[in-house]
CSV table of N, CA and C and ligand atoms in Angstrom, one decimal:
chain,number,residue,atom,x,y,z
A,1,UNK,N,298.5,242.0,19.5
A,1,UNK,CA,298.6,241.2,20.7
A,1,UNK,C,299.0,239.7,20.3
A,2,UNK,N,300.0,239.2,21.0
A,2,UNK,CA,300.5,237.9,20.6
A,2,UNK,C,299.5,236.8,20.9
A,3,UNK,N,299.7,235.6,20.2
A,3,UNK,CA,298.9,234.5,20.5
A,3,UNK,C,299.1,234.0,21.9
A,4,UNK,N,300.3,234.2,22.4
A,4,UNK,CA,300.6,233.8,23.8
A,4,UNK,C,299.7,234.6,24.8
A,5,UNK,N,299.6,235.9,24.6
A,5,UNK,CA,298.8,236.8,25.4
A,5,UNK,C,297.3,236.4,25.3
A,6,UNK,N,296.9,236.1,24.1
A,6,UNK,CA,295.5,235.6,24.0
A,6,UNK,C,295.2,234.4,24.8
A,7,UNK,N,296.2,233.5,24.7
A,7,UNK,CA,296.1,232.2,25.5
A,7,UNK,C,296.0,232.5,27.0
A,8,UNK,N,296.9,233.4,27.4
A,8,UNK,CA,296.9,233.8,28.8
A,8,UNK,C,295.6,234.3,29.3
A,9,UNK,N,295.0,235.2,28.5
A,9,UNK,CA,293.7,235.8,28.9
A,9,UNK,C,292.6,234.8,28.9
A,10,UNK,N,292.7,233.9,27.9
A,10,UNK,CA,291.6,232.9,27.8
A,10,UNK,C,291.7,232.0,29.0
A,11,UNK,N,292.9,231.5,29.4
A,11,UNK,CA,293.0,230.5,30.5
A,11,UNK,C,292.7,231.2,31.8
A,12,UNK,N,293.1,232.5,31.9
A,12,UNK,CA,292.9,233.2,33.2
A,12,UNK,C,291.4,233.4,33.4
A,13,UNK,N,290.7,233.8,32.3
A,13,UNK,CA,289.3,234.0,32.4
A,13,UNK,C,288.6,232.7,32.8
A,14,UNK,N,289.0,231.6,32.2
A,14,UNK,CA,288.4,230.3,32.6
A,14,UNK,C,288.7,229.9,34.0
A,15,UNK,N,289.9,230.2,34.5
A,15,UNK,CA,290.3,229.9,35.8
A,15,UNK,C,289.5,230.7,36.9
A,16,UNK,N,289.4,231.9,36.6
A,16,UNK,CA,288.6,232.8,37.5
A,16,UNK,C,287.1,232.4,37.5
A,17,UNK,N,286.7,232.0,36.4
A,17,UNK,CA,285.3,231.5,36.2
A,17,UNK,C,285.1,230.3,37.1
A,18,UNK,N,286.1,229.4,36.9
A,18,UNK,CA,286.0,228.1,37.7
A,18,UNK,C,286.1,228.4,39.2
A,19,UNK,N,287.0,229.3,39.6
A,19,UNK,CA,287.2,229.6,41.0
A,19,UNK,C,286.0,230.1,41.6
A,20,UNK,N,285.3,231.0,40.9
A,20,UNK,CA,284.0,231.6,41.5
A,20,UNK,C,283.0,230.5,41.7
A,21,UNK,N,283.0,229.5,40.7
A,21,UNK,CA,282.1,228.4,40.9
A,21,UNK,C,282.4,227.4,42.0
A,22,UNK,N,283.7,227.2,42.2
A,22,UNK,CA,284.2,226.4,43.3
A,22,UNK,C,283.7,227.0,44.7
A,23,UNK,N,283.9,228.3,44.8
A,23,UNK,CA,283.4,228.9,46.1
A,23,UNK,C,281.9,228.9,46.2
A,24,UNK,N,281.2,229.0,45.0
A,24,UNK,CA,279.7,228.9,45.1
A,24,UNK,C,279.3,227.6,45.5
A,25,UNK,N,280.0,226.5,45.1
A,25,UNK,CA,279.7,225.2,45.5
A,25,UNK,C,280.0,225.0,47.0
A,26,UNK,N,281.1,225.5,47.5
A,26,UNK,CA,281.4,225.4,48.9
A,26,UNK,C,280.3,226.1,49.7
A,27,UNK,N,279.9,227.3,49.2
A,27,UNK,CA,278.9,228.1,50.0
A,27,UNK,C,277.6,227.4,50.0
A,28,UNK,N,277.2,226.7,48.9
A,28,UNK,CA,275.9,226.0,48.9
A,28,UNK,C,275.9,225.0,50.1
A,29,UNK,N,277.0,224.4,50.4
A,29,UNK,CA,277.0,223.4,51.5
A,29,UNK,C,277.3,224.0,52.9
A,30,UNK,N,278.3,225.0,52.9
A,30,UNK,CA,278.8,225.5,54.2
A,30,UNK,C,278.5,226.9,54.4
A,31,UNK,N,277.7,227.5,53.6
A,31,UNK,CA,277.5,229.0,53.7
A,31,UNK,C,276.9,229.4,55.0
A,32,UNK,N,276.1,228.6,55.6
A,32,UNK,CA,275.4,229.0,56.9
A,32,UNK,C,276.3,228.6,58.1
A,33,UNK,N,277.4,227.9,57.9
A,33,UNK,CA,278.2,227.5,59.0
A,33,UNK,C,279.2,228.6,59.4
A,34,UNK,N,280.2,228.2,60.2
A,34,UNK,CA,281.2,229.1,60.8
A,34,UNK,C,282.1,229.7,59.7
A,35,UNK,N,282.2,228.9,58.6
A,35,UNK,CA,283.1,229.4,57.5
A,35,UNK,C,282.5,230.3,56.5
A,36,UNK,N,281.2,230.5,56.6
A,36,UNK,CA,280.4,231.3,55.6
A,36,UNK,C,281.1,232.6,55.3
A,37,UNK,N,281.4,233.4,56.3
A,37,UNK,CA,282.0,234.7,55.9
A,37,UNK,C,283.3,234.6,55.2
A,38,UNK,N,284.1,233.7,55.5
A,38,UNK,CA,285.4,233.5,54.8
A,38,UNK,C,285.2,233.1,53.4
A,39,UNK,N,284.3,232.2,53.2
A,39,UNK,CA,284.0,231.7,51.8
A,39,UNK,C,283.4,232.8,51.0
A,40,UNK,N,282.5,233.6,51.6
A,40,UNK,CA,281.9,234.8,50.9
A,40,UNK,C,283.0,235.8,50.5
A,41,UNK,N,284.0,236.0,51.4
A,41,UNK,CA,285.1,236.9,51.1
A,41,UNK,C,285.9,236.4,49.9
A,42,UNK,N,286.2,235.1,49.9
A,42,UNK,CA,287.0,234.6,48.8
A,42,UNK,C,286.2,234.6,47.5
A,43,UNK,N,284.9,234.3,47.6
A,43,UNK,CA,284.1,234.3,46.4
A,43,UNK,C,284.0,235.7,45.8
A,44,UNK,N,283.8,236.7,46.7
A,44,UNK,CA,283.7,238.1,46.2
A,44,UNK,C,285.0,238.5,45.5
A,45,UNK,N,286.2,238.1,46.0
A,45,UNK,CA,287.4,238.5,45.3
A,45,UNK,C,287.5,237.7,44.0
A,46,UNK,N,287.1,236.5,43.9
A,46,UNK,CA,287.1,235.8,42.6
A,46,UNK,C,286.2,236.5,41.6
A,47,UNK,N,285.1,237.0,42.1
A,47,UNK,CA,284.2,237.7,41.2
A,47,UNK,C,284.8,239.0,40.6
A,48,UNK,N,285.6,239.7,41.4
A,48,UNK,CA,286.4,240.8,40.9
A,48,UNK,C,287.4,240.4,39.9
A,49,UNK,N,288.1,239.3,40.2
A,49,UNK,CA,289.0,238.8,39.2
A,49,UNK,C,288.3,238.4,37.9
A,50,UNK,N,287.2,237.7,38.0
A,50,UNK,CA,286.4,237.3,36.9
A,50,UNK,C,285.9,238.5,36.1
A,51,UNK,N,285.4,239.5,36.8
A,51,UNK,CA,284.9,240.7,36.1
A,51,UNK,C,286.0,241.3,35.2
A,52,UNK,N,287.2,241.4,35.8
A,52,UNK,CA,288.4,242.0,35.1
A,52,UNK,C,288.7,241.2,33.8
A,53,UNK,N,288.7,239.9,33.9
A,53,UNK,CA,289.0,239.1,32.7
A,53,UNK,C,287.8,239.1,31.7
A,54,UNK,N,286.6,239.1,32.2
A,54,UNK,CA,285.4,239.3,31.4
A,54,UNK,C,285.6,240.5,30.5
A,55,UNK,N,286.0,241.6,31.1
A,55,UNK,CA,286.2,242.9,30.4
A,55,UNK,C,287.3,242.7,29.3
A,56,UNK,N,288.4,242.1,29.7
A,56,UNK,CA,289.5,241.9,28.8
A,56,UNK,C,289.1,241.1,27.6
A,57,UNK,N,288.4,240.0,27.9
A,57,UNK,CA,287.9,239.1,26.8
A,57,UNK,C,287.2,240.0,25.7
A,58,UNK,N,286.3,240.9,26.2
A,58,UNK,CA,285.6,241.7,25.2
A,58,UNK,C,286.4,242.7,24.6
A,59,UNK,N,287.2,243.5,25.4
A,59,UNK,CA,288.0,244.6,24.8
A,59,UNK,C,289.1,244.1,23.9
A,60,UNK,N,289.7,243.0,24.2
A,60,UNK,CA,290.8,242.5,23.4
A,60,UNK,C,290.4,241.4,22.4
A,61,UNK,N,289.1,241.2,22.3
A,61,UNK,CA,288.5,240.2,21.4
A,61,UNK,C,289.2,238.9,21.5
A,62,UNK,N,289.3,238.4,22.7
A,62,UNK,CA,289.8,237.0,22.9
A,62,UNK,C,288.6,236.1,22.9
A,63,UNK,N,288.7,235.0,22.2
A,63,UNK,CA,287.7,234.0,22.2
A,63,UNK,C,287.8,233.3,23.6
A,64,UNK,N,286.6,233.2,24.3
A,64,UNK,CA,286.7,232.5,25.6
A,64,UNK,C,286.8,231.0,25.3
A,65,UNK,N,287.2,230.2,26.3
A,65,UNK,CA,287.3,228.8,26.1
A,65,UNK,C,285.9,228.2,25.9
A,66,UNK,N,285.8,227.2,25.0
A,66,UNK,CA,284.6,226.5,24.8
A,66,UNK,C,284.1,225.7,25.9
A,67,UNK,N,285.0,225.6,26.9
A,67,UNK,CA,284.7,224.7,28.1
A,67,UNK,C,284.0,225.3,29.2
A,68,UNK,N,283.6,226.6,29.0
A,68,UNK,CA,282.9,227.3,30.2
A,68,UNK,C,281.7,226.6,30.7
A,69,UNK,N,280.9,226.0,29.8
A,69,UNK,CA,279.7,225.3,30.4
A,69,UNK,C,280.2,224.1,31.3
A,70,UNK,N,281.3,223.5,30.9
A,70,UNK,CA,281.8,222.4,31.6
A,70,UNK,C,282.4,222.9,33.0
A,71,UNK,N,283.1,224.0,32.9
A,71,UNK,CA,283.7,224.5,34.2
A,71,UNK,C,282.6,225.0,35.1
A,72,UNK,N,281.5,225.4,34.5
A,72,UNK,CA,280.4,225.8,35.3
A,72,UNK,C,279.9,224.7,36.3
A,73,UNK,N,279.8,223.5,35.7
A,73,UNK,CA,279.4,222.4,36.5
A,73,UNK,C,280.5,221.8,37.3
A,74,UNK,N,281.7,221.6,36.7
A,74,UNK,CA,282.8,220.9,37.4
A,74,UNK,C,283.3,221.8,38.5
A,75,UNK,N,283.4,223.1,38.4
A,75,UNK,CA,283.8,224.0,39.5
A,75,UNK,C,282.9,223.9,40.6
A,76,UNK,N,281.6,224.0,40.4
A,76,UNK,CA,280.6,223.9,41.5
A,76,UNK,C,280.7,222.5,42.1
A,77,UNK,N,280.8,221.5,41.3
A,77,UNK,CA,280.8,220.1,41.9
A,77,UNK,C,282.0,219.9,42.8
A,78,UNK,N,283.2,220.4,42.3
A,78,UNK,CA,284.4,220.3,43.1
A,78,UNK,C,284.2,221.0,44.5
A,79,UNK,N,283.6,222.2,44.4
A,79,UNK,CA,283.4,222.9,45.7
A,79,UNK,C,282.4,222.2,46.6
A,80,UNK,N,281.3,221.8,46.0
A,80,UNK,CA,280.3,221.1,46.8
A,80,UNK,C,280.7,219.8,47.4
A,81,UNK,N,281.4,219.0,46.6
A,81,UNK,CA,281.8,217.7,47.0
A,81,UNK,C,282.9,217.8,48.2
A,82,UNK,N,283.8,218.7,48.0
A,82,UNK,CA,284.8,218.8,49.0
A,82,UNK,C,284.2,219.4,50.3
A,83,UNK,N,283.2,220.3,50.1
A,83,UNK,CA,282.6,220.9,51.3
A,83,UNK,C,281.7,219.8,52.0
A,84,UNK,N,281.2,218.9,51.2
A,84,UNK,CA,280.4,217.8,51.8
A,84,UNK,C,281.2,216.9,52.7
A,85,UNK,N,282.5,216.8,52.3
A,85,UNK,CA,283.5,216.0,53.1
A,85,UNK,C,283.8,216.6,54.4
A,86,UNK,N,283.5,217.9,54.5
A,86,UNK,CA,283.7,218.7,55.7
A,86,UNK,C,284.5,220.0,55.4
A,87,UNK,N,284.4,220.9,56.4
A,87,UNK,CA,285.0,222.2,56.2
A,87,UNK,C,286.5,222.1,55.9
A,88,UNK,N,287.2,221.2,56.6
A,88,UNK,CA,288.6,221.1,56.5
A,88,UNK,C,289.0,220.6,55.1
A,89,UNK,N,288.2,219.7,54.5
A,89,UNK,CA,288.4,219.2,53.2
A,89,UNK,C,288.2,220.3,52.2
A,90,UNK,N,287.2,221.2,52.5
A,90,UNK,CA,286.9,222.3,51.6
A,90,UNK,C,288.1,223.2,51.6
A,91,UNK,N,288.7,223.4,52.8
A,91,UNK,CA,289.9,224.3,52.9
A,91,UNK,C,291.1,223.6,52.2
A,92,UNK,N,291.2,222.3,52.3
A,92,UNK,CA,292.3,221.6,51.6
A,92,UNK,C,292.1,221.8,50.1
A,93,UNK,N,290.9,221.7,49.6
A,93,UNK,CA,290.7,222.0,48.1
A,93,UNK,C,291.1,223.4,47.8
A,94,UNK,N,290.8,224.4,48.7
A,94,UNK,CA,291.2,225.8,48.4
A,94,UNK,C,292.8,225.9,48.4
A,95,UNK,N,293.5,225.2,49.3
A,95,UNK,CA,294.9,225.2,49.3
A,95,UNK,C,295.5,224.7,48.0
A,96,UNK,N,294.9,223.6,47.5
A,96,UNK,CA,295.5,222.9,46.3
A,96,UNK,C,295.2,223.8,45.1
A,97,UNK,N,294.0,224.4,45.0
A,97,UNK,CA,293.6,225.2,43.9
A,97,UNK,C,294.4,226.5,43.8
A,98,UNK,N,294.5,227.1,45.0
A,98,UNK,CA,295.1,228.5,45.0
A,98,UNK,C,296.7,228.4,44.8
A,99,UNK,N,297.3,227.3,45.4
A,99,UNK,CA,298.7,227.0,45.1
A,99,UNK,C,299.0,226.9,43.6
A,100,UNK,N,298.1,226.2,43.0
A,100,UNK,CA,298.2,226.0,41.5
A,100,UNK,C,298.1,227.3,40.8
A,101,UNK,N,297.1,228.1,41.2
A,101,UNK,CA,296.9,229.4,40.5
A,101,UNK,C,298.1,230.3,40.8
A,102,UNK,N,298.6,230.3,42.0
A,102,UNK,CA,299.7,231.1,42.3
A,102,UNK,C,300.9,230.8,41.4
A,103,UNK,N,301.2,229.6,41.2
A,103,UNK,CA,302.3,229.2,40.3
A,103,UNK,C,302.0,229.5,38.9
A,104,UNK,N,300.8,229.4,38.5
A,104,UNK,CA,300.4,229.7,37.1
A,104,UNK,C,300.5,231.2,36.8
A,105,UNK,N,300.1,232.0,37.7
A,105,UNK,CA,300.2,233.5,37.5
A,105,UNK,C,301.6,233.9,37.6
A,106,UNK,N,302.4,233.3,38.5
A,106,UNK,CA,303.8,233.7,38.6
A,106,UNK,C,304.5,233.3,37.2
A,107,UNK,N,304.2,232.2,36.7
A,107,UNK,CA,304.8,231.8,35.4
A,107,UNK,C,304.4,232.7,34.3
A,108,UNK,N,303.2,233.2,34.3
A,108,UNK,CA,302.7,234.1,33.2
A,108,UNK,C,303.5,235.4,33.4
A,109,UNK,N,303.7,235.9,34.6
A,109,UNK,CA,304.4,237.2,34.8
A,109,UNK,C,305.8,237.1,34.2
A,110,UNK,N,306.4,235.9,34.5
A,110,UNK,CA,307.8,235.7,33.9
A,110,UNK,C,307.8,235.9,32.4
A,111,UNK,N,306.7,235.4,31.8
A,111,UNK,CA,306.7,235.3,30.3
A,111,UNK,C,306.3,236.6,29.7
A,112,UNK,N,305.6,237.5,30.4
A,112,UNK,CA,305.0,238.7,29.8
A,112,UNK,C,306.1,239.8,29.7
A,113,UNK,N,306.1,240.4,28.5
A,113,UNK,CA,307.1,241.4,28.2
A,113,UNK,C,306.6,242.8,28.8
A,114,UNK,N,307.5,243.8,28.6
A,114,UNK,CA,307.2,245.1,29.1
A,114,UNK,C,306.0,245.8,28.4
A,115,UNK,N,305.7,245.3,27.2
A,115,UNK,CA,304.6,245.8,26.4
A,115,UNK,C,303.3,245.4,27.1
A,116,UNK,N,303.3,244.5,28.0
A,116,UNK,CA,302.1,244.1,28.7
A,116,UNK,C,302.1,244.3,30.2
A,117,UNK,N,302.7,245.5,30.5
A,117,UNK,CA,302.9,245.9,31.9
A,117,UNK,C,301.6,245.9,32.7
A,118,UNK,N,300.5,246.5,32.1
A,118,UNK,CA,299.3,246.6,32.8
A,118,UNK,C,298.7,245.2,33.1
A,119,UNK,N,298.7,244.3,32.2
A,119,UNK,CA,298.2,242.9,32.4
A,119,UNK,C,299.1,242.3,33.5
A,120,UNK,N,300.4,242.5,33.4
A,120,UNK,CA,301.3,241.9,34.4
A,120,UNK,C,300.9,242.4,35.8
A,121,UNK,N,300.6,243.7,35.9
A,121,UNK,CA,300.3,244.2,37.2
A,121,UNK,C,299.0,243.6,37.8
A,122,UNK,N,298.0,243.5,36.9
A,122,UNK,CA,296.7,242.9,37.2
A,122,UNK,C,296.9,241.5,37.8
A,123,UNK,N,297.7,240.7,37.0
A,123,UNK,CA,298.0,239.3,37.4
A,123,UNK,C,298.7,239.3,38.7
A,124,UNK,N,299.6,240.2,39.0
A,124,UNK,CA,300.3,240.2,40.3
A,124,UNK,C,299.3,240.5,41.4
A,125,UNK,N,298.5,241.5,41.2
A,125,UNK,CA,297.5,241.8,42.2
A,125,UNK,C,296.6,240.6,42.6
A,126,UNK,N,296.1,239.9,41.5
A,126,UNK,CA,295.3,238.8,41.7
A,126,UNK,C,296.0,237.6,42.4
A,127,UNK,N,297.3,237.5,41.9
A,127,UNK,CA,298.1,236.4,42.5
A,127,UNK,C,298.2,236.5,44.0
A,128,UNK,N,298.4,237.8,44.5
A,128,UNK,CA,298.6,238.0,45.9
A,128,UNK,C,297.3,237.6,46.6
A,129,UNK,N,296.1,237.9,46.0
A,129,UNK,CA,294.9,237.5,46.6
A,129,UNK,C,294.7,235.9,46.6
A,130,UNK,N,295.2,235.3,45.6
A,130,UNK,CA,295.1,233.8,45.6
A,130,UNK,C,296.0,233.2,46.7
A,131,UNK,N,297.1,233.9,47.0
A,131,UNK,CA,298.0,233.5,48.1
A,131,UNK,C,297.3,233.7,49.4
A,132,UNK,N,296.5,234.8,49.5
A,132,UNK,CA,295.7,235.1,50.7
A,132,UNK,C,294.7,233.9,50.9
A,133,UNK,N,294.1,233.5,49.8
A,133,UNK,CA,293.1,232.4,49.9
A,133,UNK,C,293.8,231.1,50.4
A,134,UNK,N,294.9,230.8,49.8
A,134,UNK,CA,295.7,229.6,50.3
A,134,UNK,C,295.9,229.7,51.8
A,135,UNK,N,296.3,230.9,52.2
A,135,UNK,CA,296.6,231.1,53.6
A,135,UNK,C,295.4,230.9,54.5
A,136,UNK,N,294.2,231.4,54.0
A,136,UNK,CA,293.0,231.2,54.7
A,136,UNK,C,292.7,229.7,54.9
A,137,UNK,N,293.0,228.9,53.8
A,137,UNK,CA,292.8,227.5,53.9
A,137,UNK,C,293.7,226.9,54.9
A,138,UNK,N,295.0,227.3,54.9
A,138,UNK,CA,295.9,226.7,55.8
A,138,UNK,C,295.6,227.1,57.3
A,139,UNK,N,295.1,228.3,57.5
A,139,UNK,CA,294.8,228.8,58.8
A,139,UNK,C,293.5,228.2,59.3
A,140,UNK,N,292.7,227.5,58.5
A,140,UNK,CA,291.5,226.9,58.9
A,140,UNK,C,291.5,225.4,58.8
A,141,UNK,N,292.6,224.8,59.0
A,141,UNK,CA,292.7,223.4,59.3
A,141,UNK,C,292.8,222.5,58.0
A,142,UNK,N,293.1,223.1,56.9
A,142,UNK,CA,293.2,222.3,55.6
A,142,UNK,C,294.1,221.1,55.8
A,143,UNK,N,295.2,221.3,56.5
A,143,UNK,CA,296.2,220.1,56.6
A,143,UNK,C,295.7,219.0,57.5
A,144,UNK,N,294.6,219.3,58.3
A,144,UNK,CA,294.0,218.3,59.2
A,144,UNK,C,292.9,217.5,58.5
A,145,UNK,N,292.6,217.9,57.3
A,145,UNK,CA,291.6,217.2,56.5
A,145,UNK,C,292.0,215.7,56.4
A,146,UNK,N,291.0,214.8,56.5
A,146,UNK,CA,291.4,213.4,56.3
A,146,UNK,C,291.8,213.2,54.8
A,147,UNK,N,292.9,212.5,54.7
A,147,UNK,CA,293.4,212.3,53.3
A,147,UNK,C,293.9,213.5,52.6
A,148,UNK,N,294.5,214.4,53.4
A,148,UNK,CA,294.9,215.7,52.9
A,148,UNK,C,295.8,215.6,51.6
A,149,UNK,N,296.8,214.7,51.7
A,149,UNK,CA,297.8,214.6,50.6
A,149,UNK,C,297.1,214.1,49.4
A,150,UNK,N,296.3,213.0,49.5
A,150,UNK,CA,295.6,212.4,48.4
A,150,UNK,C,294.6,213.5,47.8
A,151,UNK,N,293.9,214.1,48.6
A,151,UNK,CA,292.9,215.1,48.2
A,151,UNK,C,293.5,216.2,47.4
A,152,UNK,N,294.6,216.8,48.0
A,152,UNK,CA,295.2,218.0,47.4
A,152,UNK,C,295.9,217.5,46.1
A,153,UNK,N,296.5,216.3,46.1
A,153,UNK,CA,297.1,215.8,44.9
A,153,UNK,C,296.2,215.7,43.8
A,154,UNK,N,295.0,215.1,44.0
A,154,UNK,CA,294.0,215.0,43.0
A,154,UNK,C,293.5,216.3,42.5
A,155,UNK,N,293.3,217.3,43.4
A,155,UNK,CA,292.8,218.6,43.0
A,155,UNK,C,293.9,219.3,42.1
A,156,UNK,N,295.1,219.2,42.6
A,156,UNK,CA,296.2,219.8,41.8
A,156,UNK,C,296.3,219.3,40.4
A,157,UNK,N,296.2,218.0,40.3
A,157,UNK,CA,296.3,217.3,38.9
A,157,UNK,C,295.1,217.8,38.1
A,158,UNK,N,294.0,217.9,38.7
A,158,UNK,CA,292.8,218.3,38.0
A,158,UNK,C,292.9,219.8,37.5
A,159,UNK,N,293.4,220.6,38.4
A,159,UNK,CA,293.6,222.0,38.1
A,159,UNK,C,294.6,222.2,36.9
A,160,UNK,N,295.7,221.5,37.0
A,160,UNK,CA,296.7,221.6,35.9
A,160,UNK,C,296.1,221.2,34.6
A,161,UNK,N,295.3,220.1,34.6
A,161,UNK,CA,294.7,219.6,33.4
A,161,UNK,C,293.7,220.7,32.9
A,162,UNK,N,293.0,221.3,33.8
A,162,UNK,CA,292.0,222.3,33.4
A,162,UNK,C,292.7,223.5,32.8
A,163,UNK,N,293.9,223.9,33.3
A,163,UNK,CA,294.6,225.0,32.8
A,163,UNK,C,295.1,224.6,31.3
A,164,UNK,N,295.6,223.5,31.2
A,164,UNK,CA,296.2,223.1,29.8
A,164,UNK,C,295.0,223.1,28.8
A,165,UNK,N,293.9,222.5,29.2
A,165,UNK,CA,292.8,222.5,28.3
A,165,UNK,C,292.3,223.8,27.9
A,166,UNK,N,292.1,224.7,28.9
A,166,UNK,CA,291.5,226.0,28.7
A,166,UNK,C,292.4,227.0,27.9
A,167,UNK,N,293.7,226.7,27.8
A,167,UNK,CA,294.6,227.6,27.0
A,167,UNK,C,294.2,227.5,25.6
A,168,UNK,N,293.8,226.3,25.1
A,168,UNK,CA,293.7,226.1,23.7
A,168,UNK,C,292.2,225.8,23.2
A,169,UNK,N,291.5,225.1,24.1
A,169,UNK,CA,290.2,224.6,23.6
A,169,UNK,C,289.2,225.7,23.7
B,201,LIG,FE1,291.0,234.5,41.5
B,202,LIG,FE1,291.5,232.5,44.7
């Protein structure tokens, strides 16, 4: 397995770990409200994604990122803080995160060769669910969140930095 594929699995594992923590943070604040079921739905899908990469990390002997303890806290904090700003801000966070992951997975698929067809298919299946999450955010008022552009801009920059760090660290 190439170093590139190892990096892909490491960063995807970190990303799905962080995503599950973001929704956990949002659920801690908004879980009892009207958005509870949708947040639960997205968190359940992130857990499936995370389980798949957890398995790959073990089977393919990829070292996970050393930053997992940090993503544990930072992911939850991002979810809880945006949720505390209101449900629309939480949905805006979802749009920014999921758009970033959509592009990230699409780029990985472009780079993967035919020898990694199974991984490529898994990534595509997950990418479609990330797009579904983005659409849930858009359908639930994300763009009406106060400071939508600023908020999504900050979250996007943060996600891209997290991706870069988790590939190698
Ligand atoms: Fe995911
Ligand atoms: Fe997602």
